[in-house]
Short mmCIF file of C-alpha atoms and ligand atoms in Angstrom, two decimals:
data_model
loop_
_atom_site.label_atom_id
_atom_site.label_comp_id
_atom_site.label_asym_id
_atom_site.label_seq_id
_atom_site.Cartn_x
_atom_site.Cartn_y
_atom_site.Cartn_z
CA MET E 1 -111.05 172.41 -13.85
CA ASN E 2 -113.42 172.04 -16.79
CA GLY E 3 -112.44 173.93 -19.76
CA LYS E 4 -108.60 173.77 -19.13
CA ARG E 5 -106.36 172.92 -22.13
CA ALA E 6 -103.95 170.08 -22.30
CA VAL E 7 -101.31 169.46 -24.92
CA ILE E 8 -99.96 165.86 -25.27
CA ILE E 9 -96.56 165.06 -26.64
CA GLY E 10 -96.95 161.67 -28.77
CA GLY E 11 -99.92 160.40 -30.19
CA SER E 12 -99.46 156.62 -29.53
CA VAL E 13 -101.46 154.79 -27.07
CA GLY E 14 -100.38 156.54 -24.13
CA GLY E 15 -101.37 160.09 -25.47
CA LEU E 16 -104.49 158.73 -26.92
CA PHE E 17 -105.70 157.03 -23.49
CA ALA E 18 -104.97 160.45 -22.06
CA GLY E 19 -106.55 162.58 -24.62
CA ASN E 20 -109.61 160.69 -25.04
CA PHE E 21 -110.11 160.56 -21.14
CA LEU E 22 -109.45 164.45 -20.65
CA ILE E 23 -111.82 165.11 -23.62
CA LYS E 24 -114.78 163.11 -21.62
CA HIS E 25 -113.84 165.11 -18.70
CA GLY E 26 -114.42 168.48 -20.54
CA TRP E 27 -110.93 169.67 -21.26
CA THR E 28 -109.52 170.71 -24.48
CA VAL E 29 -107.00 168.73 -25.70
CA ASP E 30 -104.20 168.74 -28.76
CA ILE E 31 -102.22 165.76 -29.43
CA VAL E 32 -98.95 166.61 -31.10
CA GLU E 33 -97.43 163.48 -32.98
CA GLN E 34 -93.92 163.36 -34.73
CA ALA E 35 -94.88 160.61 -37.20
CA GLN E 36 -96.31 161.53 -40.31
CA ALA E 37 -98.06 157.95 -40.81
CA ASN E 38 -100.56 156.58 -38.78
CA LEU E 39 -99.17 154.32 -36.23
CA ALA E 40 -101.38 151.71 -36.63
CA SER E 41 -99.12 149.51 -38.84
CA ARG E 42 -96.66 148.78 -36.07
CA GLY E 43 -96.71 144.97 -36.42
CA THR E 44 -96.29 143.54 -33.21
CA GLY E 45 -98.18 141.21 -31.06
CA ILE E 46 -99.62 142.38 -27.71
CA ALA E 47 -100.74 140.29 -24.86
CA ARG E 48 -103.88 141.72 -23.30
CA HIS E 49 -104.89 141.74 -19.85
CA ASP E 50 -108.15 141.88 -18.02
CA GLU E 51 -107.32 145.75 -16.67
CA LEU E 52 -106.69 146.96 -20.22
CA GLU E 53 -110.24 145.71 -21.36
CA ALA E 54 -111.58 147.49 -18.15
CA ILE E 55 -109.91 150.74 -19.48
CA PHE E 56 -111.42 150.20 -22.87
CA LYS E 57 -114.98 149.84 -21.52
CA GLU E 58 -114.39 152.79 -19.13
CA LEU E 59 -113.44 154.93 -22.37
CA GLY E 60 -116.88 153.61 -23.83
CA ILE E 61 -114.92 151.57 -26.44
CA PRO E 62 -117.06 148.16 -26.78
CA PRO E 63 -115.68 145.28 -26.10
CA ASP E 64 -114.70 142.93 -29.22
CA ASP E 65 -114.17 139.05 -29.01
CA THR E 66 -112.26 139.08 -32.32
CA VAL E 67 -109.13 141.21 -31.06
CA GLY E 68 -107.02 138.22 -30.44
CA VAL E 69 -106.15 134.53 -30.21
CA ASP E 70 -107.20 132.93 -26.60
CA VAL E 71 -104.64 130.84 -25.11
CA ASN E 72 -105.19 128.62 -21.82
CA GLY E 73 -101.72 129.21 -20.30
CA ARG E 74 -98.05 129.24 -20.36
CA THR E 75 -95.62 126.42 -21.36
CA ALA E 76 -92.08 126.23 -20.35
CA PHE E 77 -89.90 124.54 -22.73
CA ASP E 78 -86.28 123.26 -21.95
CA ARG E 79 -83.40 123.52 -24.42
CA THR E 80 -84.09 119.99 -25.90
CA GLY E 81 -87.72 121.00 -26.64
CA ALA E 82 -89.37 119.20 -23.65
CA ILE E 83 -92.13 120.49 -21.87
CA ILE E 84 -91.12 121.16 -18.37
CA SER E 85 -94.11 123.08 -16.89
CA HIS E 86 -97.55 124.60 -17.58
CA PHE E 87 -99.33 127.40 -16.08
CA ASP E 88 -103.04 127.57 -16.44
CA LEU E 89 -103.97 131.53 -16.95
CA THR E 90 -106.30 132.33 -19.93
CA GLN E 91 -105.04 135.25 -21.96
CA ARG E 92 -105.91 136.98 -25.25
CA LEU E 93 -103.03 137.70 -27.59
CA GLY E 94 -103.68 140.47 -29.67
CA ALA E 95 -102.06 142.81 -32.11
CA TRP E 96 -100.97 146.52 -31.88
CA ASN E 97 -103.40 147.63 -34.31
CA ARG E 98 -106.28 146.49 -32.48
CA VAL E 99 -105.07 148.63 -29.39
CA PHE E 100 -104.21 151.59 -31.18
CA GLN E 101 -106.97 151.97 -33.81
CA PRO E 102 -110.06 152.42 -31.56
CA LEU E 103 -108.06 154.81 -29.68
CA TYR E 104 -107.12 156.84 -32.41
CA ASP E 105 -111.05 156.60 -33.96
CA ALA E 106 -112.13 157.70 -30.78
CA PHE E 107 -110.10 160.86 -30.63
CA PRO E 108 -111.19 164.11 -32.77
CA LYS E 109 -108.97 164.24 -35.83
CA ALA E 110 -109.07 168.09 -35.90
CA ARG E 111 -106.80 168.04 -32.68
CA TYR E 112 -104.51 165.13 -33.66
CA HIS E 113 -101.67 166.99 -35.42
CA ASN E 114 -99.46 164.29 -37.38
CA GLY E 115 -96.06 165.29 -38.40
CA ALA E 116 -95.67 167.89 -35.74
CA ARG E 117 -92.27 167.24 -33.47
CA MET E 118 -92.10 169.05 -30.41
CA GLU E 119 -89.05 171.14 -30.29
CA HIS E 120 -89.25 173.62 -27.59
CA LEU E 121 -91.25 173.64 -24.42
CA GLU E 122 -91.28 176.78 -21.90
CA THR E 123 -93.24 177.04 -18.97
CA ASN E 124 -93.85 179.64 -16.20
CA GLY E 125 -95.41 176.74 -14.16
CA ASP E 126 -98.96 177.86 -14.88
CA ILE E 127 -99.00 178.06 -18.70
CA SER E 128 -96.55 176.11 -21.10
CA THR E 129 -95.67 176.90 -24.62
CA ILE E 130 -94.95 174.23 -27.01
CA THR E 131 -93.35 174.83 -30.63
CA THR E 132 -93.07 171.96 -33.08
CA THR E 133 -90.36 171.82 -35.76
CA ASP E 134 -92.85 172.72 -38.36
CA GLY E 135 -93.67 176.22 -36.91
CA ARG E 136 -96.79 175.33 -34.90
CA LYS E 137 -97.31 176.82 -31.35
CA PHE E 138 -99.56 175.83 -28.65
CA GLU E 139 -100.63 176.90 -25.20
CA ALA E 140 -101.48 174.72 -22.42
CA ASP E 141 -102.41 174.45 -18.56
CA VAL E 142 -101.00 171.00 -18.51
CA VAL E 143 -98.41 169.34 -20.71
CA ILE E 144 -98.17 165.35 -20.90
CA GLY E 145 -95.31 163.86 -22.11
CA ALA E 146 -96.45 160.81 -23.88
CA ASP E 147 -93.49 160.52 -26.01
CA GLY E 148 -92.03 157.20 -25.34
CA PHE E 149 -88.69 155.89 -24.23
CA ARG E 150 -86.80 158.47 -25.70
CA SER E 151 -89.01 161.39 -24.70
CA SER E 152 -88.06 164.83 -25.48
CA VAL E 153 -90.25 166.21 -22.86
CA ARG E 154 -88.25 164.01 -20.19
CA LYS E 155 -85.03 165.34 -21.72
CA ILE E 156 -86.27 168.98 -20.98
CA VAL E 157 -87.80 168.44 -17.30
CA ALA E 158 -85.51 165.66 -16.12
CA PRO E 159 -82.39 165.49 -18.29
CA GLU E 160 -80.71 163.42 -15.65
CA ILE E 161 -82.75 160.55 -16.40
CA ASP E 162 -81.21 158.19 -19.31
CA PRO E 163 -82.18 154.96 -20.71
CA SER E 164 -79.66 152.32 -19.36
CA TYR E 165 -78.74 149.43 -21.52
CA SER E 166 -79.36 145.70 -20.07
CA GLY E 167 -76.83 144.23 -22.12
CA TYR E 168 -78.98 142.23 -24.29
CA VAL E 169 -81.71 142.66 -27.09
CA ALA E 170 -84.82 141.13 -28.36
CA TRP E 171 -84.83 139.59 -31.72
CA ARG E 172 -88.57 139.78 -33.05
CA GLY E 173 -90.39 138.27 -35.66
CA VAL E 174 -93.90 137.57 -36.75
CA SER E 175 -94.74 134.42 -39.37
CA GLN E 176 -97.78 133.64 -41.26
CA GLU E 177 -99.34 130.72 -40.04
CA ALA E 178 -99.50 129.45 -43.63
CA ASN E 179 -96.06 129.29 -43.99
CA LEU E 180 -95.20 127.23 -40.71
CA SER E 181 -94.48 123.55 -40.90
CA GLU E 182 -97.30 120.89 -40.05
CA GLU E 183 -94.80 119.76 -37.11
CA PHE E 184 -94.50 123.53 -35.94
CA ARG E 185 -98.38 123.96 -36.09
CA ALA E 186 -99.20 120.72 -34.45
CA ASN E 187 -96.51 121.02 -31.43
CA VAL E 188 -95.66 124.58 -30.81
CA PHE E 189 -97.91 127.23 -32.55
CA HIS E 190 -100.87 126.96 -29.96
CA HIS E 191 -98.75 127.23 -27.03
CA TYR E 192 -97.75 130.56 -25.24
CA ALA E 193 -94.33 129.20 -24.99
CA PHE E 194 -91.18 130.18 -22.83
CA LEU E 195 -88.30 128.35 -24.19
CA PHE E 196 -85.38 128.30 -21.61
CA MET E 197 -81.80 128.21 -23.06
CA ARG E 198 -78.36 129.09 -22.15
CA SER E 199 -78.48 132.85 -21.04
CA SER E 200 -81.52 133.30 -23.29
CA LEU E 201 -85.07 133.00 -23.61
CA LEU E 202 -87.68 132.76 -26.42
CA ILE E 203 -91.35 133.64 -25.98
CA GLY E 204 -93.39 132.67 -28.95
CA TYR E 205 -97.41 132.86 -29.04
CA PRO E 206 -100.12 132.81 -31.75
CA MET E 207 -101.70 136.20 -32.77
CA ALA E 208 -104.36 137.42 -35.32
CA GLY E 209 -103.40 137.74 -38.84
CA GLU E 210 -102.78 140.89 -40.40
CA ASP E 211 -106.58 141.39 -41.68
CA GLY E 212 -107.65 140.43 -37.89
CA SER E 213 -108.48 136.77 -38.41
CA ILE E 214 -108.59 134.49 -35.76
CA GLU E 215 -109.15 131.25 -37.41
CA PRO E 216 -106.90 128.55 -37.99
CA GLY E 217 -104.81 129.23 -41.24
CA GLY E 218 -105.11 133.10 -40.97
CA ARG E 219 -103.20 133.73 -37.94
CA ARG E 220 -99.57 134.59 -37.29
CA TYR E 221 -96.83 133.73 -34.79
CA ASN E 222 -95.02 135.99 -32.93
CA TYR E 223 -91.75 135.38 -31.14
CA LEU E 224 -89.11 137.41 -29.30
CA TRP E 225 -85.74 135.80 -28.35
CA TYR E 226 -83.78 137.47 -25.65
CA TYR E 227 -80.22 137.16 -26.52
CA PRO E 228 -76.65 138.82 -25.00
CA ALA E 229 -75.27 141.61 -27.24
CA PRO E 230 -72.70 143.37 -24.90
CA GLY E 231 -71.58 147.01 -25.86
CA GLN E 232 -69.66 146.51 -29.05
CA GLN E 233 -71.65 143.72 -30.25
CA LEU E 234 -74.82 146.06 -29.84
CA THR E 235 -73.12 148.94 -31.73
CA ASP E 236 -72.27 146.51 -34.79
CA ILE E 237 -76.02 145.18 -34.79
CA LEU E 238 -77.16 149.16 -34.85
CA THR E 239 -74.75 149.85 -37.58
CA ASP E 240 -76.47 149.85 -41.07
CA THR E 241 -74.94 148.78 -44.56
CA GLY E 242 -73.82 152.42 -44.95
CA GLY E 243 -71.79 152.45 -41.76
CA LYS E 244 -74.33 154.75 -40.05
CA VAL E 245 -74.91 153.81 -36.16
CA HIS E 246 -78.59 154.27 -35.14
CA ASP E 247 -78.73 154.67 -31.59
CA TYR E 248 -81.54 152.94 -29.61
CA GLY E 249 -82.81 150.87 -32.69
CA ILE E 250 -82.26 150.22 -36.31
CA PRO E 251 -85.07 149.94 -38.99
CA PRO E 252 -85.05 146.31 -40.20
CA PRO E 253 -84.34 147.10 -43.76
CA LEU E 254 -81.39 149.00 -43.23
CA MET E 255 -79.90 145.90 -41.02
CA GLN E 256 -76.50 144.25 -42.23
CA PRO E 257 -77.82 140.80 -43.59
CA GLU E 258 -74.95 139.23 -41.48
CA HIS E 259 -76.91 139.80 -38.24
CA VAL E 260 -80.01 138.06 -39.40
CA GLU E 261 -77.73 135.28 -40.62
CA ALA E 262 -76.15 135.06 -37.23
CA VAL E 263 -79.71 134.84 -35.55
CA ARG E 264 -80.59 131.96 -37.74
CA ALA E 265 -77.13 130.16 -37.05
CA ASN E 266 -77.61 130.87 -33.29
CA ALA E 267 -81.18 129.29 -33.41
CA LYS E 268 -79.93 126.15 -35.09
CA ARG E 269 -77.23 125.79 -32.70
CA ASP E 270 -78.92 126.68 -29.35
CA MET E 271 -82.78 125.91 -30.12
CA PRO E 272 -84.49 122.52 -30.42
CA ALA E 273 -85.42 121.88 -34.18
CA SER E 274 -88.97 122.10 -33.31
CA PHE E 275 -88.95 125.89 -32.82
CA HIS E 276 -86.79 126.70 -35.85
CA ASP E 277 -89.76 127.85 -37.63
CA ALA E 278 -90.41 130.60 -35.51
CA ILE E 279 -87.13 132.40 -36.66
CA ASN E 280 -86.86 131.15 -40.10
CA MET E 281 -90.23 131.58 -41.17
CA ALA E 282 -90.46 135.37 -39.82
CA ASP E 283 -91.37 137.75 -42.31
CA THR E 284 -88.85 140.37 -40.92
CA THR E 285 -86.43 140.20 -38.39
CA ILE E 286 -86.54 143.05 -35.92
CA VAL E 287 -84.10 143.98 -33.01
CA GLN E 288 -84.86 145.75 -30.09
CA PRO E 289 -82.23 146.61 -27.55
CA ILE E 290 -83.61 146.25 -24.09
CA TYR E 291 -83.38 149.28 -22.01
CA ASP E 292 -84.46 150.24 -18.58
CA VAL E 293 -85.84 153.73 -17.82
CA LEU E 294 -86.14 154.34 -14.31
CA SER E 295 -87.49 157.86 -13.08
CA GLN E 296 -87.28 159.32 -9.69
CA ARG E 297 -90.01 161.68 -10.39
CA ILE E 298 -92.87 161.90 -12.97
CA THR E 299 -94.38 165.27 -12.42
CA PHE E 300 -92.62 168.74 -12.84
CA GLY E 301 -94.79 171.65 -12.18
CA ASN E 302 -97.49 171.20 -14.82
CA VAL E 303 -95.93 168.94 -16.70
CA ALA E 304 -96.54 165.10 -16.20
CA LEU E 305 -94.89 162.07 -17.87
CA ILE E 306 -96.83 158.90 -18.77
CA GLY E 307 -96.30 155.55 -20.34
CA ASP E 308 -92.76 154.89 -21.70
CA ALA E 309 -91.57 158.43 -21.12
CA ALA E 310 -92.16 157.80 -17.44
CA PHE E 311 -90.70 154.24 -17.14
CA VAL E 312 -89.60 151.43 -19.41
CA ALA E 313 -89.63 148.04 -18.01
CA ARG E 314 -88.06 145.28 -19.82
CA PRO E 315 -90.60 143.42 -22.10
CA HIS E 316 -90.56 140.34 -19.80
CA VAL E 317 -93.00 142.53 -17.65
CA GLY E 318 -95.22 142.62 -20.91
CA VAL E 319 -97.33 145.53 -19.72
CA GLY E 320 -96.07 148.37 -21.56
CA VAL E 321 -99.44 149.14 -23.21
CA LEU E 322 -101.46 148.55 -20.28
CA LYS E 323 -99.01 150.61 -17.90
CA ALA E 324 -99.59 153.86 -20.31
CA GLY E 325 -103.25 153.11 -20.04
CA GLN E 326 -103.03 153.01 -16.14
CA ASP E 327 -100.89 156.14 -16.04
CA ALA E 328 -103.35 157.93 -18.41
CA VAL E 329 -106.33 156.77 -16.19
CA ALA E 330 -104.66 157.90 -12.99
CA LEU E 331 -103.48 161.33 -14.37
CA THR E 332 -106.63 162.23 -16.14
CA LYS E 333 -108.86 161.42 -13.05
CA ALA E 334 -106.52 163.43 -10.73
CA LEU E 335 -106.83 166.39 -13.13
CA ALA E 336 -110.82 165.67 -13.27
CA GLU E 337 -111.30 165.28 -9.59
CA CYS E 338 -108.46 167.71 -7.94
CA GLU E 339 -109.28 171.29 -7.66
CA THR E 340 -105.84 172.59 -8.95
CA VAL E 341 -103.34 171.25 -11.07
CA PRO E 342 -100.62 171.09 -8.59
CA ALA E 343 -102.99 168.93 -6.48
CA ALA E 344 -103.87 166.78 -9.22
CA MET E 345 -99.97 166.41 -10.09
CA ALA E 346 -99.17 165.43 -6.38
CA ARG E 347 -101.88 162.68 -6.44
CA TYR E 348 -100.91 161.25 -9.84
CA GLU E 349 -97.25 160.96 -8.90
CA ASN E 350 -98.14 159.51 -5.43
CA GLU E 351 -100.43 156.85 -7.40
CA ARG E 352 -98.14 155.99 -10.18
CA LEU E 353 -94.16 156.67 -9.20
CA LEU E 354 -93.85 153.33 -6.99
CA ALA E 355 -96.03 151.27 -9.37
CA GLY E 356 -93.65 152.47 -12.37
CA GLN E 357 -90.40 151.64 -10.29
CA ARG E 358 -91.63 148.40 -9.39
CA SER E 359 -92.26 147.13 -12.92
CA VAL E 360 -88.85 148.20 -14.03
CA TRP E 361 -87.29 146.45 -10.88
CA HIS E 362 -89.37 143.36 -11.83
CA GLY E 363 -88.20 143.30 -15.47
CA ARG E 364 -84.54 143.47 -14.02
CA ASP E 365 -84.82 140.48 -12.05
CA LEU E 366 -86.78 138.71 -14.72
CA GLY E 367 -83.99 139.09 -17.36
CA SER E 368 -81.19 138.89 -14.54
CA PHE E 369 -79.83 135.56 -15.77
CA ILE E 370 -79.51 136.78 -19.24
CA GLU E 371 -77.92 139.83 -18.40
CA ARG E 372 -75.19 138.05 -15.98
CA GLY E 373 -74.66 135.19 -18.52
CA LEU E 374 -76.04 132.49 -16.34
CA ASP E 375 -76.79 129.31 -17.96
CA ARG E 376 -80.37 128.85 -16.35
CA PRO E 377 -82.66 131.26 -14.61
CA GLU E 378 -82.78 129.26 -11.25
CA ASP E 379 -78.78 129.51 -11.23
CA ASP E 380 -79.01 132.64 -8.72
CA PRO E 381 -80.85 131.40 -5.90
CA ASN E 382 -81.52 134.85 -4.50
CA TYR E 383 -83.94 135.49 -7.60
CA ASN E 384 -85.86 132.15 -6.93
CA LEU E 385 -86.67 131.98 -10.67
CA PRO E 386 -87.05 128.17 -11.77
CA PRO E 387 -89.00 128.11 -14.86
CA GLU E 388 -92.21 127.10 -13.21
CA ARG E 389 -92.18 130.29 -11.26
CA ALA E 390 -90.87 132.24 -14.39
CA ILE E 391 -93.85 131.79 -16.44
CA LYS E 392 -96.27 132.56 -13.52
CA ILE E 393 -94.80 135.98 -12.95
CA SER E 394 -93.66 137.17 -16.52
CA GLY E 395 -95.96 139.00 -18.65
CA ARG E 396 -98.15 140.35 -15.96
CA PRO E 397 -98.85 143.31 -14.18
CA VAL E 398 -96.78 143.45 -11.05
CA GLU E 399 -99.78 144.12 -8.73
CA HIS E 400 -100.83 140.52 -9.69
CA MET E 401 -97.60 139.21 -7.81
CA PHE E 402 -98.55 141.05 -4.63
CA GLU E 403 -102.27 140.40 -4.82
CA GLN E 404 -101.64 136.48 -5.42
CA GLY E 405 -98.39 136.01 -3.36
CA LEU E 406 -96.42 134.78 -6.30
C1 FAD H 501 -91.00 145.78 -30.96
C2 FAD H 501 -92.06 146.11 -29.41
C3 FAD H 501 -92.96 145.32 -28.96
C4 FAD H 501 -93.52 145.41 -28.07
N1 FAD H 501 -94.59 144.56 -27.45
C5 FAD H 501 -95.54 144.89 -26.22
C6 FAD H 501 -96.29 143.79 -25.86
O1 FAD H 501 -96.25 142.69 -26.32
N2 FAD H 501 -96.86 144.38 -24.89
C7 FAD H 501 -96.81 145.43 -24.41
O2 FAD H 501 -97.75 145.73 -23.41
N3 FAD H 501 -96.06 146.61 -24.67
C8 FAD H 501 -95.15 146.08 -25.57
N4 FAD H 501 -94.21 146.73 -26.10
C9 FAD H 501 -94.25 148.24 -25.47
C10 FAD H 501 -95.20 148.98 -25.93
O3 FAD H 501 -95.29 149.08 -27.15
C11 FAD H 501 -95.15 150.54 -25.15
O4 FAD H 501 -94.85 150.14 -23.84
C12 FAD H 501 -96.17 151.46 -25.44
O5 FAD H 501 -96.25 151.72 -26.82
C13 FAD H 501 -95.78 152.71 -24.60
O6 FAD H 501 -96.66 153.65 -25.39
P1 FAD H 501 -96.43 155.32 -25.02
O7 FAD H 501 -97.63 156.06 -25.77
O8 FAD H 501 -95.93 155.66 -23.82
O9 FAD H 501 -95.17 155.28 -25.97
P2 FAD H 501 -94.79 155.10 -27.48
O10 FAD H 501 -95.69 153.91 -28.04
O11 FAD H 501 -93.48 154.78 -27.57
O12 FAD H 501 -95.35 156.35 -28.21
C14 FAD H 501 -94.31 157.43 -28.26
C15 FAD H 501 -95.04 158.46 -29.25
O13 FAD H 501 -94.49 159.66 -29.10
C16 FAD H 501 -93.67 160.21 -30.46
N5 FAD H 501 -93.00 161.16 -30.29
C17 FAD H 501 -91.59 161.10 -29.58
N6 FAD H 501 -90.99 162.22 -29.45
C18 FAD H 501 -91.81 163.35 -30.03
C19 FAD H 501 -91.70 164.55 -30.12
N7 FAD H 501 -90.59 165.36 -29.69
N8 FAD H 501 -92.82 165.13 -30.68
C20 FAD H 501 -94.02 164.66 -31.05
N9 FAD H 501 -94.21 163.37 -31.02
C21 FAD H 501 -93.14 162.59 -30.56
C22 FAD H 501 -93.45 158.89 -31.23
O14 FAD H 501 -93.52 159.03 -32.60
C23 FAD H 501 -94.40 157.87 -30.32
O15 FAD H 501 -95.54 157.73 -31.57
C24 FAD H 501 -93.68 146.60 -27.21
C25 FAD H 501 -92.64 147.42 -27.95
C26 FAD H 501 -91.77 147.35 -28.93
C27 FAD H 501 -90.91 148.44 -29.36
#
């Protein structure tokens, strides 16, 4: 199918993985991205996996040992701050911009259309026409919806699939290493830490500095704290200082200060003092409501969904970026190797539908004790989640669990 045209909606990591691979396979590709600004500035930490490095290698993006801070495993702490378990697993903890930027640099800029929001998608099964809010029109043999968890493409092709709220949020923040206390740096900073508390869980780890530094003193600390926020509480958190409710997520500067103060007060009450810096020294406090997106199909004629548009597993699984890459590899290989678009779509769905569903189910299991308000993850014996097992099976591709009998 060399020479065919694809339009990709969404120019984040999933869209760029797919776009770069399709260009390698001889396709003509346009990426339509609604954001005006470069997406590299999203400041979050990304735990990297060997499979992600392999995808970069396949794209011809050279390995780079400076993309993250290496840790030697995960450490579980109980609510008093005592270490209760450790699991050896070398991992590199990187940052969003070190994933996004090389993918963006590799893609031809003339075909990356910033500030273009897809508004209409019409398809006759063979050719699709996309119209953007700024009046641009694109025709394509294949449309790839890589437009994230609130996907506009999914709303058109599968309006019945809606994100479902888990009942809890992740409070997140990043601190500069230099601002953290001696005690925190000595006892907590270097761990990939899982702090188990009543119906809540904090994950924290070191990451590279804003300038990419992985040297002591120039790094940062990233935390996310899963915390219950049932219905009305979530609405309150998402209501800005002017009374407007921001469905799905509120920009940090608009959040009512009392919610940030409540996070600090809860930390003081629920967390051992050794962890307080993670919350109190963070530059900003971000809230991420935790949703599941569980699709029953990911291809619709000549339209395919990848990444978060197809499935969103809770961050306990920690492989959103990798999954976007794996979806992109599977789809673009199928388009390169099959003789027709329908054959490629069938192969892609066959390869990635169950994998996506499994990661959503896995995330639900890992977060079940928070969702259900249980004191500890091991309190429901059906899930078999004592902390020593939880730290082994969190933050990893689901396939690892099957391969390694975890
Ligand atoms: C705070 C936070 C922290 C995270 N931490 C991690 C982590 O540590 N590890 C990990 O693996 N994953 C993490 N994730 C998840 C990860 O970021 C996502 O899984 C990943 O970005 C999915 O990539 P994507 O390309 O499918 O979607 P997205 O990155 O969501 O990108 C979708 C893109 O589509 C664009 N778009 C949407 N609608 C339209 C439209 N109509 N027209 C044009 N463009 C449109 C958006 O502007 C956006 O750029 C985190 C997510 C968040 C929010």
